Amino acid sequence: MKILINALSGNGDALMFSPLLPLIKKHLPDSQIDMLVMFKSVKEMYEHNPYLANVYHIEFLKQTKSVSLRQVSNLKRNKYDVSINVYPSNRFEYNFLNYLLGAKKRMSHSYIHSNFIRAEYLNNIRVPEIKDRHNVLQNFDLVNKIISASEDEIGSMEIFLSNEDDERAREWIKQANPQNKKIIGIHAGSSTLKNHIHKRWDKNKYAELCNSLINKHNSIILLFGNEFDLNNEISRMLNGQGIIASTDNYMDSMARLKYCNYFISNDTAFLHSAAAFKIPTVAIFAYTNWKELYPWKCHHEIVRLDLNCSPCFYNSPKPVECIWQGSDEFKCINNISVKKVYEAFLRLESSNSENPTQ
């Protein structure tokens, strides 16, 4: 069986399909699994995955439609038996692409918040989206249409590094942390697509938190993400004690992230990457649904405000909007205190010392 996985969204959503790849291979050992991606960083994240035969990269957003259609037509010649739109893929473009690829079984979800224009009907196998169900399990519901497996078989998310990436990171960590202090990773940024800049906890609060972690826990702080201006600002507020760990090479970030003892982040791809490396994590949630996006199979603490209006963001192409205005706008993230996040870290550290294998 030839299977194509359409992982066209960003790194976080794409990563949450990774536990299903070994499950497909377990139940369909003779299958060929390929992946189609839209972003270079997703290609880099998956190109060493042993369960994939090929990772195809089509830059839909950076080239003409005619070039993209030609590349899709070439891919169609592989004559896939199954093509799967990774959850969430609630857009017309993703459903139309799945149709163009011409697989016998075209799989995706039927979304709670959708409409006829999204063209879900172009997929001939659809499973219902289930509110408050983790993204990994939503993907499992798709895969279980071609295999017969139980949820107990689902493993962790995985990122496979090349030997070169790992060796570079090891040498970099030795230089960055010569005293072998506790390493705490931070991702203070987020995507800006669909107005998601409002997922970000305040940079001044991150700096205050990091000062406590440095002074009270004999730690060094590694700042991750491609928001270099933001990371530089936080580093300045820490008098240079925050070390910028990310580069223009995405896999540099992943390889260095692996060496963190703890990680603190907004709801971003880096949060889920930390979970893939089983790093104990504090996850700061605003308006997205923590029940669907908590760090999968990783020791973690969730920090959020239990507001009647939250979570309010659903899987749709619409940008996020807040029902509140003025000082209450996006209070779901703005009103989270440094004390609340620091206490979550203390709980995480305490439970991790009691159960060091978690």
Tab-separated table of N, CA and C in Angstrom, residues 20-158:
chain	number	residue	atom	x	y	z
A	20	LEU	N	1.935	8.362	14.798
A	20	LEU	CA	1.145	7.438	13.983
A	20	LEU	C	1.969	6.731	12.921
A	21	LEU	N	3.133	7.276	12.584
A	21	LEU	CA	3.961	6.648	11.541
A	21	LEU	C	4.432	5.249	11.936
A	22	PRO	N	5.024	5.049	13.128
A	22	PRO	CA	5.405	3.678	13.504
A	22	PRO	C	4.199	2.758	13.656
A	23	LEU	N	3.047	3.334	14.016
A	23	LEU	CA	1.845	2.509	14.159
A	23	LEU	C	1.386	1.984	12.805
A	24	ILE	N	1.447	2.839	11.778
A	24	ILE	CA	1.097	2.376	10.428
A	24	ILE	C	2.055	1.271	9.992
A	25	LYS	N	3.349	1.479	10.220
A	25	LYS	CA	4.351	0.482	9.812
A	25	LYS	C	4.175	-0.827	10.574
A	26	LYS	N	3.768	-0.726	11.824
A	26	LYS	CA	3.553	-1.940	12.625
A	26	LYS	C	2.436	-2.793	12.036
A	27	HIS	N	1.356	-2.153	11.633
A	27	HIS	CA	0.186	-2.887	11.145
A	27	HIS	C	0.216	-3.111	9.638
A	28	LEU	N	0.976	-2.260	8.925
A	28	LEU	CA	1.121	-2.427	7.470
A	28	LEU	C	2.608	-2.417	7.134
A	29	PRO	N	3.330	-3.476	7.509
A	29	PRO	CA	4.797	-3.466	7.384
A	29	PRO	C	5.302	-3.317	5.958
A	30	ASP	N	4.512	-3.693	4.978
A	30	ASP	CA	4.947	-3.592	3.580
A	30	ASP	C	4.526	-2.281	2.922
A	31	SER	N	3.935	-1.381	3.682
A	31	SER	CA	3.466	-0.123	3.109
A	31	SER	C	4.639	0.821	2.832
A	32	GLN	N	4.438	1.698	1.850
A	32	GLN	CA	5.366	2.803	1.596
A	32	GLN	C	4.676	4.079	2.050
A	33	ILE	N	5.324	4.781	2.990
A	33	ILE	CA	4.739	6.014	3.513
A	33	ILE	C	5.590	7.189	3.037
A	34	ASP	N	4.983	8.098	2.300
A	34	ASP	CA	5.617	9.343	1.880
A	34	ASP	C	4.927	10.511	2.579
A	35	MET	N	5.579	11.660	2.559
A	35	MET	CA	4.993	12.852	3.169
A	35	MET	C	5.160	14.035	2.230
A	36	LEU	N	4.113	14.853	2.152
A	36	LEU	CA	4.151	16.117	1.409
A	36	LEU	C	4.088	17.263	2.414
A	37	VAL	N	5.035	18.201	2.317
A	37	VAL	CA	5.082	19.333	3.242
A	37	VAL	C	5.152	20.627	2.453
A	38	MET	N	4.782	21.719	3.128
A	38	MET	CA	4.795	23.030	2.494
A	38	MET	C	5.935	23.904	3.022
A	39	PHE	N	6.397	23.615	4.243
A	39	PHE	CA	7.411	24.452	4.872
A	39	PHE	C	8.735	23.703	4.980
A	40	LYS	N	9.813	24.423	4.697
A	40	LYS	CA	11.150	23.824	4.719
A	40	LYS	C	11.476	23.218	6.075
A	41	SER	N	11.095	23.904	7.150
A	41	SER	CA	11.429	23.404	8.482
A	41	SER	C	10.717	22.089	8.787
A	42	VAL	N	9.518	21.889	8.234
A	42	VAL	CA	8.833	20.606	8.421
A	42	VAL	C	9.576	19.510	7.663
A	43	LYS	N	10.049	19.829	6.468
A	43	LYS	CA	10.858	18.863	5.707
A	43	LYS	C	12.099	18.469	6.504
A	44	GLU	N	12.786	19.462	7.060
A	44	GLU	CA	14.001	19.179	7.831
A	44	GLU	C	13.686	18.331	9.063
A	45	MET	N	12.554	18.593	9.676
A	45	MET	CA	12.170	17.861	10.879
A	45	MET	C	11.886	16.392	10.583
A	46	TYR	N	11.416	16.106	9.374
A	46	TYR	CA	11.002	14.746	9.038
A	46	TYR	C	11.975	13.995	8.127
A	47	GLU	N	12.987	14.652	7.597
A	47	GLU	CA	13.768	13.986	6.552
A	47	GLU	C	14.615	12.827	7.064
A	48	HIS	N	14.841	12.726	8.376
A	48	HIS	CA	15.574	11.578	8.922
A	48	HIS	C	14.650	10.575	9.612
A	49	ASN	N	13.346	10.753	9.434
A	49	ASN	CA	12.399	9.827	10.060
A	49	ASN	C	12.468	8.468	9.364
A	50	PRO	N	12.750	7.393	10.105
A	50	PRO	CA	12.969	6.086	9.461
A	50	PRO	C	11.705	5.448	8.892
A	51	TYR	N	10.548	5.986	9.246
A	51	TYR	CA	9.304	5.380	8.774
A	51	TYR	C	8.837	5.966	7.451
A	52	LEU	N	9.516	7.006	6.979
A	52	LEU	CA	9.137	7.657	5.732
A	52	LEU	C	10.090	7.265	4.611
A	53	ALA	N	9.532	6.952	3.454
A	53	ALA	CA	10.362	6.648	2.279
A	53	ALA	C	10.820	7.930	1.600
A	54	ASN	N	9.906	8.902	1.468
A	54	ASN	CA	10.221	10.166	0.790
A	54	ASN	C	9.502	11.316	1.494
A	55	VAL	N	10.173	12.471	1.519
A	55	VAL	CA	9.533	13.711	1.985
A	55	VAL	C	9.578	14.701	0.828
A	56	TYR	N	8.417	15.047	0.303
A	56	TYR	CA	8.318	15.965	-0.829
A	56	TYR	C	7.992	17.365	-0.309
A	57	HIS	N	8.689	18.353	-0.842
A	57	HIS	CA	8.540	19.732	-0.383
A	57	HIS	C	8.067	20.589	-1.556
A	58	ILE	N	6.842	21.089	-1.470
A	58	ILE	CA	6.312	21.993	-2.491
A	58	ILE	C	6.058	23.340	-1.820
A	59	GLU	N	6.681	24.381	-2.315
A	59	GLU	CA	6.599	25.699	-1.688
A	59	GLU	C	5.401	26.468	-2.246
A	60	PHE	N	4.212	26.037	-1.858
A	60	PHE	CA	2.980	26.606	-2.409
A	60	PHE	C	2.900	28.121	-2.220
A	61	LEU	N	3.423	28.627	-1.115
A	61	LEU	CA	3.286	30.044	-0.801
A	61	LEU	C	4.355	30.919	-1.448
A	62	LYS	N	5.371	30.304	-2.054
A	62	LYS	CA	6.505	31.072	-2.570
A	62	LYS	C	6.679	30.957	-4.078
A	63	GLN	N	5.770	30.284	-4.754
A	63	GLN	CA	5.935	30.101	-6.194
A	63	GLN	C	4.578	30.230	-6.871
A	64	THR	N	4.599	30.260	-8.201
A	64	THR	CA	3.356	30.434	-8.947
A	64	THR	C	2.483	29.180	-8.849
A	65	LYS	N	1.208	29.363	-9.059
A	65	LYS	CA	0.279	28.234	-9.017
A	65	LYS	C	0.600	27.209	-10.095
A	66	SER	N	1.053	27.677	-11.244
A	66	SER	CA	1.356	26.748	-12.340
A	66	SER	C	2.515	25.817	-11.960
A	67	VAL	N	3.533	26.354	-11.298
A	67	VAL	CA	4.652	25.523	-10.851
A	67	VAL	C	4.175	24.512	-9.812
A	68	SER	N	3.365	24.968	-8.875
A	68	SER	CA	2.845	24.072	-7.838
A	68	SER	C	1.991	22.963	-8.445
A	69	LEU	N	1.130	23.323	-9.399
A	69	LEU	CA	0.260	22.323	-10.032
A	69	LEU	C	1.076	21.284	-10.800
A	70	ARG	N	2.159	21.730	-11.420
A	70	ARG	CA	3.024	20.781	-12.122
A	70	ARG	C	3.667	19.795	-11.148
A	71	GLN	N	4.086	20.309	-9.990
A	71	GLN	CA	4.705	19.424	-8.997
A	71	GLN	C	3.681	18.463	-8.398
A	72	VAL	N	2.455	18.945	-8.186
A	72	VAL	CA	1.391	18.071	-7.695
A	72	VAL	C	1.079	16.990	-8.725
A	73	SER	N	1.056	17.372	-9.997
A	73	SER	CA	0.797	16.409	-11.068
A	73	SER	C	1.875	15.326	-11.101
A	74	ASN	N	3.122	15.728	-10.896
A	74	ASN	CA	4.214	14.738	-10.847
A	74	ASN	C	4.033	13.779	-9.669
A	75	LEU	N	3.586	14.325	-8.539
A	75	LEU	CA	3.376	13.500	-7.354
A	75	LEU	C	2.218	12.525	-7.554
A	76	LYS	N	1.213	12.957	-8.281
A	76	LYS	CA	0.047	12.104	-8.562
A	76	LYS	C	0.455	10.835	-9.309
A	77	ARG	N	1.529	10.914	-10.082
A	77	ARG	CA	1.986	9.748	-10.852
A	77	ARG	C	2.458	8.609	-9.968
A	78	ASN	N	2.668	8.883	-8.692
A	78	ASN	CA	3.041	7.801	-7.769
A	78	ASN	C	1.874	6.866	-7.480
A	79	LYS	N	0.659	7.289	-7.861
A	79	LYS	CA	-0.546	6.458	-7.741
A	79	LYS	C	-0.723	5.939	-6.309
A	80	TYR	N	-0.966	6.879	-5.408
A	80	TYR	CA	-1.152	6.518	-4.003
A	80	TYR	C	-2.496	5.835	-3.796
A	81	ASP	N	-2.482	4.842	-2.911
A	81	ASP	CA	-3.729	4.188	-2.512
A	81	ASP	C	-4.487	5.043	-1.497
A	82	VAL	N	-3.727	5.732	-0.640
A	82	VAL	CA	-4.312	6.523	0.438
A	82	VAL	C	-3.575	7.853	0.536
A	83	SER	N	-4.317	8.935	0.699
A	83	SER	CA	-3.714	10.225	1.052
A	83	SER	C	-4.468	10.772	2.261
A	84	ILE	N	-3.713	11.303	3.220
A	84	ILE	CA	-4.283	11.717	4.505
A	84	ILE	C	-3.935	13.176	4.779
A	85	ASN	N	-4.948	13.990	5.010
A	85	ASN	CA	-4.725	15.363	5.453
A	85	ASN	C	-4.537	15.361	6.968
A	86	VAL	N	-3.330	15.708	7.403
A	86	VAL	CA	-3.021	15.745	8.825
A	86	VAL	C	-3.954	16.722	9.535
A	87	TYR	N	-4.421	16.342	10.702
A	87	TYR	CA	-5.279	17.204	11.518
A	87	TYR	C	-4.447	18.292	12.198
A	88	PRO	N	-4.914	19.567	12.224
A	88	PRO	CA	-6.091	20.105	11.541
A	88	PRO	C	-5.747	20.621	10.146
A	89	SER	N	-6.661	20.413	9.213
A	89	SER	CA	-6.479	20.896	7.832
A	89	SER	C	-7.813	21.426	7.322
A	90	ASN	N	-8.348	22.388	8.025
A	90	ASN	CA	-9.710	22.864	7.767
A	90	ASN	C	-9.700	24.036	6.791
A	91	ARG	N	-9.229	23.770	5.571
A	91	ARG	CA	-9.196	24.805	4.528
A	91	ARG	C	-9.586	24.186	3.188
A	92	PHE	N	-10.167	24.997	2.333
A	92	PHE	CA	-10.505	24.550	0.973
A	92	PHE	C	-9.256	24.067	0.236
A	93	GLU	N	-8.153	24.838	0.367
A	93	GLU	CA	-6.945	24.519	-0.398
A	93	GLU	C	-6.432	23.118	-0.088
A	94	TYR	N	-6.479	22.720	1.182
A	94	TYR	CA	-5.978	21.402	1.568
A	94	TYR	C	-6.870	20.288	1.008
A	95	ASN	N	-8.170	20.508	1.057
A	95	ASN	CA	-9.098	19.493	0.542
A	95	ASN	C	-9.011	19.388	-0.976
A	96	PHE	N	-8.861	20.525	-1.641
A	96	PHE	CA	-8.736	20.511	-3.098
A	96	PHE	C	-7.438	19.823	-3.517
A	97	LEU	N	-6.357	20.092	-2.795
A	97	LEU	CA	-5.085	19.432	-3.084
A	97	LEU	C	-5.219	17.920	-2.925
A	98	ASN	N	-5.856	17.490	-1.845
A	98	ASN	CA	-6.019	16.053	-1.617
A	98	ASN	C	-6.778	15.410	-2.767
A	99	TYR	N	-7.756	16.134	-3.295
A	99	TYR	CA	-8.514	15.644	-4.454
A	99	TYR	C	-7.619	15.548	-5.695
A	100	LEU	N	-6.804	16.581	-5.923
A	100	LEU	CA	-5.928	16.590	-7.103
A	100	LEU	C	-4.910	15.455	-7.076
A	101	LEU	N	-4.511	15.034	-5.892
A	101	LEU	CA	-3.501	13.982	-5.780
A	101	LEU	C	-4.019	12.630	-6.246
A	102	GLY	N	-5.332	12.467	-6.265
A	102	GLY	CA	-5.944	11.335	-6.954
A	102	GLY	C	-5.869	9.990	-6.262
A	103	ALA	N	-5.620	9.951	-4.967
A	103	ALA	CA	-5.575	8.662	-4.265
A	103	ALA	C	-6.960	8.020	-4.240
A	104	LYS	N	-6.972	6.698	-4.155
A	104	LYS	CA	-8.251	5.990	-4.097
A	104	LYS	C	-9.018	6.352	-2.830
A	105	LYS	N	-8.285	6.443	-1.721
A	105	LYS	CA	-8.882	6.825	-0.444
A	105	LYS	C	-8.298	8.175	-0.033
A	106	ARG	N	-9.144	9.178	0.008
A	106	ARG	CA	-8.715	10.530	0.374
A	106	ARG	C	-9.328	10.861	1.732
A	107	MET	N	-8.465	10.991	2.728
A	107	MET	CA	-8.933	11.018	4.105
A	107	MET	C	-8.712	12.380	4.755
A	108	SER	N	-9.718	12.804	5.511
A	108	SER	CA	-9.620	14.040	6.272
A	108	SER	C	-10.722	14.034	7.318
A	109	HIS	N	-10.872	15.167	8.014
A	109	HIS	CA	-11.899	15.285	9.045
A	109	HIS	C	-13.122	16.053	8.532
A	110	SER	N	-14.239	15.820	9.199
A	110	SER	CA	-15.389	16.707	9.108
A	110	SER	C	-15.335	17.600	10.339
A	111	TYR	N	-15.197	18.885	10.119
A	111	TYR	CA	-14.933	19.808	11.223
A	111	TYR	C	-16.214	20.377	11.808
A	112	ILE	N	-16.149	20.618	13.116
A	112	ILE	CA	-17.307	21.173	13.818
A	112	ILE	C	-17.607	22.574	13.303
A	113	HIS	N	-16.568	23.384	13.160
A	113	HIS	CA	-16.724	24.765	12.687
A	113	HIS	C	-16.263	24.820	11.230
A	114	SER	N	-17.171	24.573	10.323
A	114	SER	CA	-16.826	24.518	8.903
A	114	SER	C	-18.034	24.972	8.085
A	115	ASN	N	-17.888	24.883	6.765
A	115	ASN	CA	-19.002	25.207	5.887
A	115	ASN	C	-18.766	24.563	4.528
A	116	PHE	N	-19.748	24.668	3.657
A	116	PHE	CA	-19.697	24.009	2.350
A	116	PHE	C	-18.501	24.466	1.529
A	117	ILE	N	-18.107	25.733	1.699
A	117	ILE	CA	-17.024	26.303	0.894
A	117	ILE	C	-15.695	25.605	1.178
A	118	ARG	N	-15.533	25.002	2.332
A	118	ARG	CA	-14.272	24.319	2.655
A	118	ARG	C	-14.087	23.038	1.836
A	119	ALA	N	-15.150	22.547	1.216
A	119	ALA	CA	-15.079	21.408	0.278
A	119	ALA	C	-14.583	20.125	0.927
A	120	GLU	N	-15.040	19.864	2.125
A	120	GLU	CA	-14.677	18.599	2.779
A	120	GLU	C	-15.162	17.387	1.978
A	121	TYR	N	-16.229	17.579	1.198
A	121	TYR	CA	-16.816	16.493	0.412
A	121	TYR	C	-15.851	15.952	-0.653
A	122	LEU	N	-14.763	16.677	-0.945
A	122	LEU	CA	-13.776	16.174	-1.916
A	122	LEU	C	-12.977	15.004	-1.348
A	123	ASN	N	-13.041	14.799	-0.050
A	123	ASN	CA	-12.409	13.635	0.583
A	123	ASN	C	-13.467	12.544	0.736
A	124	ASN	N	-13.164	11.332	0.257
A	124	ASN	CA	-14.190	10.297	0.273
A	124	ASN	C	-14.201	9.462	1.552
A	125	ILE	N	-13.264	9.734	2.467
A	125	ILE	CA	-13.312	9.146	3.810
A	125	ILE	C	-13.114	10.285	4.801
A	126	ARG	N	-14.129	10.506	5.630
A	126	ARG	CA	-14.063	11.604	6.594
A	126	ARG	C	-14.415	11.075	7.982
A	127	VAL	N	-13.691	11.558	8.970
A	127	VAL	CA	-14.007	11.206	10.353
A	127	VAL	C	-14.394	12.485	11.088
A	128	PRO	N	-15.268	12.397	12.055
A	128	PRO	CA	-15.721	13.616	12.738
A	128	PRO	C	-14.654	14.172	13.679
A	129	GLU	N	-14.491	15.482	13.651
A	129	GLU	CA	-13.675	16.152	14.654
A	129	GLU	C	-14.383	16.042	15.998
A	130	ILE	N	-13.617	15.755	17.050
A	130	ILE	CA	-14.193	15.600	18.388
A	130	ILE	C	-13.612	16.667	19.303
A	131	LYS	N	-14.462	17.481	19.858
A	131	LYS	CA	-14.030	18.564	20.747
A	131	LYS	C	-13.295	17.993	21.961
A	132	ASP	N	-12.236	18.671	22.369
A	132	ASP	CA	-11.424	18.334	23.548
A	132	ASP	C	-10.631	17.039	23.379
A	133	ARG	N	-10.517	16.531	22.170
A	133	ARG	CA	-9.715	15.334	21.901
A	133	ARG	C	-8.355	15.790	21.381
A	134	HIS	N	-7.284	15.239	21.929
A	134	HIS	CA	-5.938	15.686	21.567
A	134	HIS	C	-5.687	15.506	20.070
A	135	ASN	N	-4.879	16.403	19.506
A	135	ASN	CA	-4.570	16.340	18.074
A	135	ASN	C	-3.989	14.991	17.670
A	136	VAL	N	-3.154	14.407	18.507
A	136	VAL	CA	-2.582	13.092	18.185
A	136	VAL	C	-3.702	12.068	18.029
A	137	LEU	N	-4.690	12.126	18.911
A	137	LEU	CA	-5.790	11.167	18.852
A	137	LEU	C	-6.714	11.458	17.670
A	138	GLN	N	-6.856	12.736	17.306
A	138	GLN	CA	-7.625	13.057	16.092
A	138	GLN	C	-6.948	12.429	14.871
A	139	ASN	N	-5.624	12.478	14.826
A	139	ASN	CA	-4.897	11.836	13.727
A	139	ASN	C	-5.033	10.315	13.790
A	140	PHE	N	-5.033	9.772	14.992
A	140	PHE	CA	-5.241	8.332	15.159
A	140	PHE	C	-6.582	7.912	14.563
A	141	ASP	N	-7.615	8.739	14.749
A	141	ASP	CA	-8.933	8.399	14.211
A	141	ASP	C	-8.896	8.273	12.689
A	142	LEU	N	-8.053	9.087	12.038
A	142	LEU	CA	-7.876	8.961	10.592
A	142	LEU	C	-7.177	7.654	10.235
A	143	VAL	N	-6.038	7.443	10.882
A	143	VAL	CA	-5.203	6.271	10.564
A	143	VAL	C	-5.962	4.971	10.823
A	144	ASN	N	-6.818	4.986	11.829
A	144	ASN	CA	-7.521	3.751	12.185
A	144	ASN	C	-8.585	3.358	11.169
A	145	LYS	N	-8.727	4.164	10.121
A	145	LYS	CA	-9.583	3.770	9.001
A	145	LYS	C	-8.878	2.811	8.044
A	146	ILE	N	-7.539	2.733	8.150
A	146	ILE	CA	-6.803	1.812	7.270
A	146	ILE	C	-6.079	0.715	8.049
A	147	ILE	N	-6.029	0.825	9.372
A	147	ILE	CA	-5.482	-0.232	10.210
A	147	ILE	C	-6.501	-0.506	11.307
A	148	SER	N	-6.233	-1.495	12.132
A	148	SER	CA	-7.089	-1.773	13.284
A	148	SER	C	-6.194	-1.790	14.506
A	149	ALA	N	-6.162	-0.680	15.225
A	149	ALA	CA	-5.249	-0.533	16.359
A	149	ALA	C	-6.007	0.039	17.545
A	150	SER	N	-5.393	-0.037	18.709
A	150	SER	CA	-5.974	0.553	19.916
A	150	SER	C	-5.168	1.787	20.305
A	151	GLU	N	-5.782	2.693	21.038
A	151	GLU	CA	-5.100	3.908	21.473
A	151	GLU	C	-3.899	3.594	22.356
A	152	ASP	N	-3.931	2.478	23.047
A	152	ASP	CA	-2.812	2.099	23.919
A	152	ASP	C	-1.515	1.887	23.141
A	153	GLU	N	-1.622	1.661	21.842
A	153	GLU	CA	-0.430	1.421	21.023
A	153	GLU	C	0.269	2.705	20.599
A	154	ILE	N	-0.372	3.848	20.806
A	154	ILE	CA	0.196	5.109	20.335
A	154	ILE	C	1.359	5.517	21.221
A	155	GLY	N	2.491	5.794	20.611
A	155	GLY	CA	3.679	6.191	21.354
A	155	GLY	C	3.834	7.699	21.442
A	156	SER	N	5.057	8.116	21.703
A	156	SER	CA	5.377	9.530	21.848
A	156	SER	C	5.594	10.171	20.475
A	157	MET	N	5.624	11.493	20.457
A	157	MET	CA	6.076	12.200	19.262
A	157	MET	C	7.584	12.002	19.133
A	158	GLU	N	8.086	12.091	17.903
A	158	GLU	CA	9.509	11.823	17.680
A	158	GLU	C	10.100	12.807	16.673
